[in-house]
XYZ file of C-alpha atoms in Angstrom:
524
model
C 69.454 -66.146 -124.097
C 70.831 -62.750 -124.982
C 71.252 -60.792 -128.237
C 74.133 -58.873 -129.807
C 73.831 -56.087 -132.290
C 76.552 -54.082 -134.022
C 76.789 -51.520 -136.819
C 79.837 -50.585 -138.805
C 79.667 -48.175 -141.762
C 81.608 -46.250 -144.300
C 80.651 -43.008 -145.969
C 77.795 -43.358 -148.504
C 78.972 -44.427 -151.980
C 76.173 -42.526 -153.824
C 74.190 -39.355 -153.569
C 70.746 -39.191 -152.056
C 68.122 -39.957 -154.742
C 65.580 -37.348 -155.870
C 62.332 -37.699 -154.034
C 60.357 -37.291 -157.295
C 62.145 -40.285 -158.779
C 61.183 -42.511 -155.835
C 57.552 -41.297 -155.917
C 57.341 -41.918 -159.702
C 58.352 -45.527 -159.252
C 55.647 -46.224 -156.741
C 53.062 -44.263 -158.805
C 53.810 -46.551 -161.759
C 52.773 -49.415 -159.609
C 49.535 -47.745 -158.567
C 48.714 -46.924 -162.159
C 49.419 -50.495 -163.368
C 47.191 -52.045 -160.662
C 44.502 -49.623 -161.410
C 44.247 -50.987 -164.957
C 44.079 -54.658 -163.829
C 41.079 -56.812 -164.508
C 38.745 -57.760 -161.613
C 40.725 -60.976 -161.123
C 44.271 -59.726 -161.189
C 46.954 -61.636 -163.106
C 50.202 -62.790 -161.577
C 52.044 -60.799 -164.212
C 50.295 -57.491 -163.350
C 51.028 -57.951 -159.706
C 54.663 -58.868 -160.336
C 55.160 -55.781 -162.461
C 53.807 -53.553 -159.697
C 56.039 -55.336 -157.182
C 59.029 -54.677 -159.351
C 58.195 -50.912 -159.460
C 57.914 -50.747 -155.655
C 61.141 -52.811 -155.221
C 62.963 -50.203 -157.400
C 61.755 -47.478 -154.978
C 62.941 -49.526 -152.085
C 66.342 -49.931 -153.584
C 66.655 -46.157 -153.987
C 65.713 -45.591 -150.391
C 68.135 -48.071 -148.787
C 70.986 -46.887 -146.606
C 71.924 -43.417 -145.548
C 71.126 -41.862 -149.048
C 67.485 -42.946 -148.638
C 67.319 -41.610 -145.062
C 68.630 -38.240 -146.260
C 66.005 -38.044 -149.038
C 63.059 -38.910 -146.799
C 64.330 -36.670 -143.958
C 64.670 -33.642 -146.230
C 61.667 -34.069 -148.630
C 58.377 -33.852 -146.732
C 56.429 -33.722 -150.039
C 57.950 -37.033 -151.187
C 57.140 -38.677 -147.868
C 53.484 -37.592 -148.024
C 53.141 -38.764 -151.596
C 54.690 -42.125 -150.845
C 52.351 -42.653 -147.914
C 49.304 -41.859 -150.215
C 50.436 -44.192 -153.018
C 51.416 -47.040 -150.690
C 48.083 -46.744 -148.884
C 46.340 -47.044 -152.256
C 48.263 -50.226 -153.010
C 47.487 -51.694 -149.615
C 43.774 -50.989 -150.223
C 43.994 -52.659 -153.668
C 45.590 -55.713 -152.204
C 42.710 -56.130 -149.698
C 40.145 -55.857 -152.454
C 42.083 -58.130 -154.780
C 42.403 -60.869 -152.160
C 38.681 -60.733 -151.443
C 37.986 -61.176 -155.143
C 40.453 -64.113 -155.320
C 38.881 -65.797 -152.239
C 35.417 -65.500 -153.815
C 36.429 -66.502 -157.354
C 38.119 -69.782 -156.480
C 39.872 -71.198 -159.461
C 42.693 -73.587 -160.248
C 45.166 -73.980 -157.395
C 48.189 -74.171 -159.703
C 47.219 -70.832 -161.305
C 46.643 -69.307 -157.875
C 50.079 -70.388 -156.634
C 51.708 -68.004 -159.075
C 49.234 -65.228 -158.208
C 49.751 -65.809 -154.482
C 53.537 -65.656 -154.961
C 53.317 -62.372 -156.851
C 50.932 -60.962 -154.237
C 53.374 -61.908 -151.500
C 56.219 -60.244 -153.376
C 54.097 -57.019 -153.697
C 53.165 -57.074 -150.027
C 56.839 -57.442 -149.018
C 57.911 -54.570 -151.353
C 55.147 -52.245 -150.029
C 55.984 -53.168 -146.410
C 59.718 -52.517 -147.004
C 59.152 -48.962 -148.199
C 56.300 -48.088 -145.822
C 57.451 -49.844 -142.625
C 61.254 -50.102 -143.035
C 62.453 -47.091 -145.131
C 59.889 -44.495 -144.014
C 60.018 -45.526 -140.407
C 63.765 -45.834 -140.183
C 64.149 -42.346 -141.664
C 61.531 -40.833 -139.354
C 62.986 -42.465 -136.220
C 66.547 -41.479 -137.180
C 65.331 -37.918 -137.751
C 63.659 -37.932 -134.333
C 66.934 -38.967 -132.705
C 68.956 -36.396 -134.647
C 66.565 -33.444 -134.084
C 65.872 -30.448 -136.273
C 68.524 -29.073 -138.652
C 70.757 -32.164 -138.276
C 73.745 -32.338 -140.573
C 74.153 -35.170 -143.044
C 76.827 -36.702 -140.838
C 74.523 -36.570 -137.766
C 71.709 -38.263 -139.688
C 74.151 -40.955 -140.807
C 75.244 -41.578 -137.197
C 71.675 -41.588 -135.882
C 70.672 -43.932 -138.724
C 73.211 -46.442 -137.360
C 71.819 -45.978 -133.808
C 68.255 -46.316 -135.044
C 69.079 -49.548 -136.932
C 70.662 -50.873 -133.717
C 67.697 -49.996 -131.564
C 65.303 -51.563 -134.094
C 67.304 -54.788 -134.135
C 67.404 -54.854 -130.318
C 63.599 -54.550 -130.329
C 63.398 -57.609 -132.562
C 65.932 -59.540 -130.515
C 64.256 -58.853 -127.226
C 62.504 -62.204 -127.504
C 66.001 -63.525 -126.648
C 66.364 -61.280 -123.580
C 64.664 -58.374 -121.954
C 65.708 -57.629 -118.374
C 68.366 -55.147 -119.523
C 69.828 -53.605 -122.703
C 72.612 -51.286 -123.690
C 73.960 -49.297 -126.615
C 77.646 -48.202 -126.857
C 78.480 -45.498 -129.418
C 82.107 -44.875 -130.281
C 82.475 -41.527 -132.153
C 85.633 -40.578 -134.037
C 86.348 -37.483 -136.015
C 84.046 -35.400 -133.824
C 86.141 -32.189 -134.123
C 85.292 -31.049 -130.589
C 87.874 -29.341 -128.320
C 87.832 -31.719 -125.392
C 90.141 -29.404 -123.384
C 87.718 -26.396 -123.521
C 86.497 -25.454 -120.019
C 82.858 -26.100 -120.811
C 83.446 -29.599 -122.244
C 85.980 -30.542 -119.647
C 83.534 -29.821 -116.875
C 80.750 -31.805 -118.510
C 83.092 -34.665 -119.308
C 84.422 -34.872 -115.723
C 80.923 -35.344 -114.431
C 80.027 -38.080 -116.873
C 83.372 -39.819 -116.603
C 83.054 -40.072 -112.850
C 81.005 -43.229 -112.815
C 83.393 -46.184 -112.429
C 80.606 -48.681 -113.070
C 79.983 -47.438 -116.636
C 76.287 -47.032 -116.201
C 73.854 -45.191 -118.481
C 75.012 -41.778 -119.795
C 78.636 -42.443 -118.912
C 81.176 -40.976 -121.335
C 84.831 -41.662 -121.925
C 87.421 -39.867 -124.095
C 89.908 -42.574 -125.189
C 92.506 -41.638 -127.806
C 90.702 -38.360 -128.375
C 87.535 -40.139 -129.438
C 84.238 -40.091 -127.499
C 82.606 -43.251 -126.134
C 79.012 -42.983 -124.974
C 76.967 -45.691 -123.276
C 73.171 -45.844 -122.634
C 71.660 -48.648 -120.566
C 68.325 -49.751 -119.138
C 67.783 -52.493 -116.538
C 64.422 -53.643 -114.976
C 63.423 -57.094 -113.865
C 59.743 -56.412 -114.636
C 58.669 -54.770 -117.828
C 57.388 -55.275 -121.327
C 58.959 -55.735 -124.778
C 60.112 -52.312 -125.989
C 60.595 -50.745 -122.598
C 64.434 -50.938 -122.778
C 64.805 -49.261 -126.174
C 62.284 -46.528 -125.219
C 64.360 -45.665 -122.246
C 67.621 -45.713 -124.170
C 66.094 -43.652 -127.034
C 64.952 -40.962 -124.562
C 68.487 -40.766 -123.133
C 69.972 -40.408 -126.613
C 67.538 -37.704 -127.606
C 68.466 -35.699 -124.471
C 72.199 -36.012 -124.951
C 73.470 -32.685 -126.392
C 77.101 -33.895 -126.258
C 76.368 -36.891 -128.516
C 74.535 -34.619 -130.903
C 77.489 -32.183 -131.063
C 79.957 -35.046 -131.469
C 78.301 -36.607 -134.585
C 77.538 -33.255 -136.256
C 81.009 -32.731 -137.770
C 81.421 -33.746 -141.423
C 84.180 -36.232 -140.649
C 82.505 -37.927 -137.699
C 81.923 -41.658 -137.688
C 79.889 -43.710 -135.186
C 80.429 -47.388 -134.469
C 77.595 -48.916 -132.542
C 77.615 -52.018 -130.276
C 74.344 -53.007 -128.619
C 72.980 -55.872 -126.498
C 69.821 -57.183 -124.927
C 70.302 -59.364 -121.882
C 68.576 -62.203 -120.042
C 70.754 -62.408 -116.949
C 72.491 -65.772 -116.315
C 75.607 -64.633 -114.424
C 75.246 -61.480 -112.332
C 72.261 -59.587 -111.008
C 70.037 -57.354 -113.173
C 71.539 -53.898 -112.959
C 72.935 -51.124 -115.171
C 76.424 -51.974 -113.968
C 75.943 -55.526 -115.244
C 74.159 -54.456 -118.485
C 76.338 -54.879 -121.620
C 78.335 -53.486 -123.257
C 80.993 -53.166 -120.533
C 84.411 -51.518 -120.835
C 87.917 -52.449 -119.724
C 88.246 -50.327 -116.580
C 89.417 -51.833 -113.296
C 89.422 -50.258 -109.882
C 93.185 -49.914 -109.803
C 93.583 -49.514 -113.602
C 91.222 -46.831 -114.965
C 93.506 -46.211 -117.914
C 94.950 -48.614 -120.409
C 93.787 -49.320 -124.018
C 90.053 -48.723 -124.294
C 87.938 -51.794 -125.164
C 84.149 -52.336 -124.820
C 82.453 -55.719 -125.267
C 79.146 -57.625 -125.132
C 78.614 -61.342 -124.471
C 76.023 -63.967 -125.247
C 76.389 -67.227 -123.433
C 78.577 -67.872 -120.395
C 82.365 -67.641 -119.789
C 82.384 -70.716 -117.603
C 85.876 -70.117 -116.249
C 85.511 -66.367 -115.646
C 86.228 -66.633 -111.903
C 89.410 -68.593 -112.535
C 90.570 -66.029 -115.141
C 89.785 -63.179 -112.809
C 91.796 -64.841 -110.021
C 94.763 -65.949 -112.115
C 95.226 -62.601 -113.819
C 94.551 -60.600 -110.608
C 91.735 -58.595 -112.177
C 90.456 -55.862 -109.884
C 86.824 -55.575 -110.941
C 84.393 -53.445 -108.889
C 82.296 -55.625 -106.565
C 79.093 -54.203 -108.068
C 79.907 -55.729 -111.472
C 79.152 -59.490 -111.187
C 78.592 -60.415 -114.807
C 81.118 -62.740 -116.430
C 81.217 -60.476 -119.534
C 83.465 -57.993 -117.698
C 86.528 -60.209 -118.081
C 86.357 -59.802 -121.902
C 87.325 -56.122 -122.283
C 89.589 -56.154 -119.251
C 91.731 -59.079 -120.547
C 91.852 -57.705 -124.104
C 92.995 -54.360 -122.766
C 95.641 -56.024 -120.502
C 97.062 -58.033 -123.415
C 97.225 -54.828 -125.537
C 99.099 -53.095 -122.691
C 101.531 -56.021 -122.776
C 102.178 -55.365 -126.414
C 99.663 -57.490 -128.390
C 97.989 -55.860 -131.377
C 94.238 -55.507 -131.029
C 93.138 -58.530 -133.027
C 95.742 -60.810 -131.525
C 94.831 -59.627 -127.989
C 91.176 -60.381 -128.780
C 91.874 -63.756 -130.324
C 94.090 -64.884 -127.413
C 91.422 -63.669 -124.930
C 88.479 -65.452 -126.425
C 90.508 -68.613 -126.962
C 91.130 -68.777 -123.190
C 87.363 -68.950 -122.434
C 85.515 -72.172 -121.557
C 81.871 -72.426 -122.597
C 79.650 -71.495 -125.479
C 79.973 -67.844 -126.304
C 79.226 -65.140 -128.867
C 81.217 -61.890 -128.378
C 81.291 -58.456 -130.008
C 84.004 -55.906 -129.170
C 85.311 -52.495 -130.230
C 88.416 -50.520 -129.310
C 89.253 -46.801 -129.495
C 92.703 -47.810 -130.738
C 91.035 -48.749 -134.099
C 87.470 -47.430 -134.155
C 87.077 -48.569 -137.779
C 87.138 -52.279 -136.816
C 84.602 -54.504 -135.148
C 85.651 -57.769 -133.610
C 83.462 -60.880 -133.281
C 83.985 -64.310 -131.780
C 81.864 -67.395 -131.733
C 82.416 -70.788 -130.103
C 80.166 -73.715 -129.403
C 76.698 -74.619 -130.590
C 74.638 -72.681 -128.135
C 75.112 -69.225 -129.631
C 75.009 -67.604 -133.046
C 76.189 -64.528 -134.905
C 75.242 -63.332 -138.338
C 77.018 -60.651 -140.393
C 74.600 -58.840 -142.614
C 75.592 -57.051 -145.794
C 73.843 -53.721 -146.552
C 74.784 -50.643 -148.558
C 78.039 -49.387 -147.057
C 77.195 -51.182 -143.840
C 77.831 -54.288 -141.819
C 74.962 -55.201 -139.500
C 75.693 -57.862 -136.959
C 72.931 -59.698 -135.029
C 72.403 -62.886 -133.087
C 69.462 -63.906 -135.291
C 68.622 -63.336 -138.982
C 65.465 -61.421 -137.952
C 67.702 -58.816 -136.437
C 69.179 -58.117 -139.828
C 66.359 -58.193 -142.356
C 65.289 -54.556 -142.023
C 68.488 -53.586 -143.846
C 70.121 -56.758 -145.235
C 69.148 -59.302 -147.852
C 72.266 -61.431 -147.516
C 74.371 -62.512 -144.564
C 77.332 -64.665 -143.494
C 76.599 -67.077 -140.710
C 79.517 -67.596 -138.326
C 80.150 -71.244 -137.383
C 81.257 -71.882 -133.780
C 81.778 -75.581 -134.130
C 83.461 -76.405 -137.476
C 86.859 -74.950 -136.483
C 86.395 -75.021 -132.737
C 85.680 -71.355 -132.835
C 85.890 -68.412 -135.240
C 87.123 -64.782 -134.908
C 85.810 -62.334 -137.467
C 87.202 -58.804 -137.924
C 85.055 -56.323 -139.875
C 86.696 -53.275 -141.555
C 84.689 -50.077 -141.984
C 86.710 -49.135 -145.075
C 84.975 -51.941 -146.973
C 81.713 -52.086 -145.034
C 79.067 -54.084 -146.787
C 81.364 -56.238 -148.880
C 83.200 -59.576 -148.559
C 86.523 -57.639 -148.841
C 85.748 -56.049 -145.490
C 85.795 -59.410 -143.573
C 88.802 -61.165 -142.180
C 88.111 -64.564 -140.511
C 90.428 -66.702 -138.552
C 90.135 -69.818 -136.434
C 90.628 -69.645 -132.705
C 94.202 -70.921 -133.210
C 94.913 -68.015 -135.652
C 94.744 -70.043 -138.834
C 93.164 -68.108 -141.791
C 89.680 -68.915 -142.820
C 88.973 -66.857 -145.994
C 85.352 -66.081 -146.706
C 84.072 -67.344 -150.116
C 81.204 -65.463 -151.822
C 79.209 -68.710 -152.031
C 79.052 -68.811 -148.193
C 76.675 -65.842 -148.197
C 73.051 -66.780 -147.620
C 69.905 -64.975 -148.759
C 67.378 -64.065 -146.083
C 64.104 -66.046 -146.335
C 62.140 -63.684 -144.104
C 61.326 -59.948 -143.981
C 60.399 -57.599 -141.228
C 56.749 -58.175 -142.239
C 57.153 -61.829 -141.182
C 58.536 -60.922 -137.772
C 56.590 -57.755 -136.957
C 54.864 -57.845 -133.620
C 52.582 -54.860 -134.486
C 50.452 -53.692 -131.615
C 50.450 -57.062 -129.910
C 52.164 -57.282 -126.519
C 53.900 -60.510 -127.542
C 54.409 -62.755 -130.620
C 52.252 -65.692 -129.610
C 49.106 -63.529 -129.441
C 49.918 -62.061 -132.796
C 50.310 -65.503 -134.459
C 47.148 -66.873 -132.915
C 45.178 -63.736 -133.934
C 46.402 -63.988 -137.538
C 45.797 -67.740 -137.883
C 42.266 -67.475 -139.451
C 43.533 -65.235 -142.220
C 46.559 -67.465 -142.835
C 44.362 -70.509 -142.878
C 41.963 -68.982 -145.362
C 44.844 -68.012 -147.705
C 46.209 -71.580 -147.482
C 42.839 -73.017 -148.624
C 42.508 -70.541 -151.543
C 42.210 -72.579 -154.742
C 42.456 -75.921 -152.843
C 38.993 -76.091 -151.277
C 36.531 -75.250 -154.055
C 32.796 -75.557 -154.758
C 31.868 -78.141 -157.454
C 28.230 -78.550 -158.253
C 27.318 -77.327 -154.787
C 29.695 -79.721 -153.054
C 33.039 -78.865 -151.419
C 35.916 -80.436 -153.222
C 39.661 -80.545 -152.384
C 42.008 -79.785 -155.279
C 45.684 -80.471 -154.661
C 47.818 -80.252 -157.837
C 51.286 -81.758 -158.445
C 52.889 -78.617 -156.958
C 51.410 -79.726 -153.624
C 51.407 -83.515 -153.892
C 53.795 -84.930 -156.534
C 52.379 -87.679 -158.792
C 54.354 -90.466 -157.211
C 53.174 -89.521 -153.718
C 49.577 -89.217 -154.978
C 49.772 -92.722 -156.419
C 51.238 -94.068 -153.173
C 48.348 -92.643 -151.255
C 45.759 -93.960 -153.724
C 47.314 -97.499 -153.536
C 47.562 -97.231 -149.740
C 51.243 -98.033 -149.684
C 51.692 -95.052 -147.394
C 50.682 -96.114 -143.940
C 51.795 -93.144 -141.835
C 51.997 -89.397 -142.300
C 54.147 -87.424 -139.869
C 53.653 -83.590 -139.719
C 56.700 -81.612 -138.546
C 57.814 -78.035 -138.097
C 54.399 -76.806 -136.941
C 55.184 -74.697 -133.853
C 52.188 -72.440 -133.030
C 50.561 -73.393 -136.332
C 49.630 -76.693 -134.705
C 47.414 -74.711 -132.284
């Protein structure tokens, strides 16, 4: 299993918030919790959660990154206040565990506590970390445009990290920069570009200049390694790339990001086979520029390669290479970008998920899904579309998403438009046969997890994390349900846990069998 990530944005629709305003919202939560009784009420906790959520809303998107990157005093104050809330939560849960009490009452308290934890985590581990990592990529004295571009790159790298449970042997990030304002014909740039354009296999650090834009690719490939190795390598390459930094510094620059983490099924593990790949052939280095990434398998890729006479370098053995090559060829023959993409993906056999970009229209991102073996989700964030192969790749930035369906219409093609990024109006969806499939607002789904739920922390893998956290989770589950009555343990399960009709069926022994499902590692 592999994972696709893509980021498409438009210029921010609001100014960066004042740091003092954000800090004040979190401080209200601290003050409110400080006045709580020894056994905190659900209302008190919920009020504090609402205050922290308002701070989180202010810090979303590029405006929040700009505020946190520019205001060191606000960052420090937020860390202090959020640390105080975390300490309060630990103490409050200890009191709740010791106090016992009615389970139905504790359900509401537990729900409010969970909401507060999620809000604090979002500000502390999503907003503050995203801003810090984007600023690290951008370097000192970065322009607003550069911070916006590196925010997209950081969001992509973070999503790849979370998707690495789907694949890990290689990864890649493609950055298409328009509006860079650089003179590509200047002697200094021409010399640098000639060196980085000389690699016909489009390996890491390769650069192309299609249609006057700049296309960068960064890749990592290693059969043996640990989760996080790939993005660390890619991040280092991006930090070192002075040309990328110059390209995204201009006020009018825009960066479209397409990323991928791979678990090789067709083709060896190598940088040449790491996705995204571009359209270039040995005998056709030119032609409309297209880059693409694939999940799944194009089962008939060898037949397509032979029938179309594709001249692909021998070192590139992944089936994904046929995607950008065929799209580019169809565009050369006169097809418009979307039609060339639709016709290409419709010619594939197998279960596939595909993401593609083209320099002919850098403000559009193309997606395709067919079959039941793959998935693609389009997340909605502020002035941003974030695409990922799993919801947990989206939740750092997105609360709602559209799930593509590869079966209902025998395949779907989705085109995202940067001009309306983050809104339903920015999505065009058609079936594989070209028939329109308008997106209705009610199709959008709310995420049921947060990054706190899927965080690996310092653990080398997720299973060890879950097993290590089991005692705490088990203790919280028993809170208010296993209580002491007159020195004897007693189980209290209210109607919110076992409805009255089920309780009566158990008492009368009309229930003869209980089947427990959906346990996973919890069963351990």
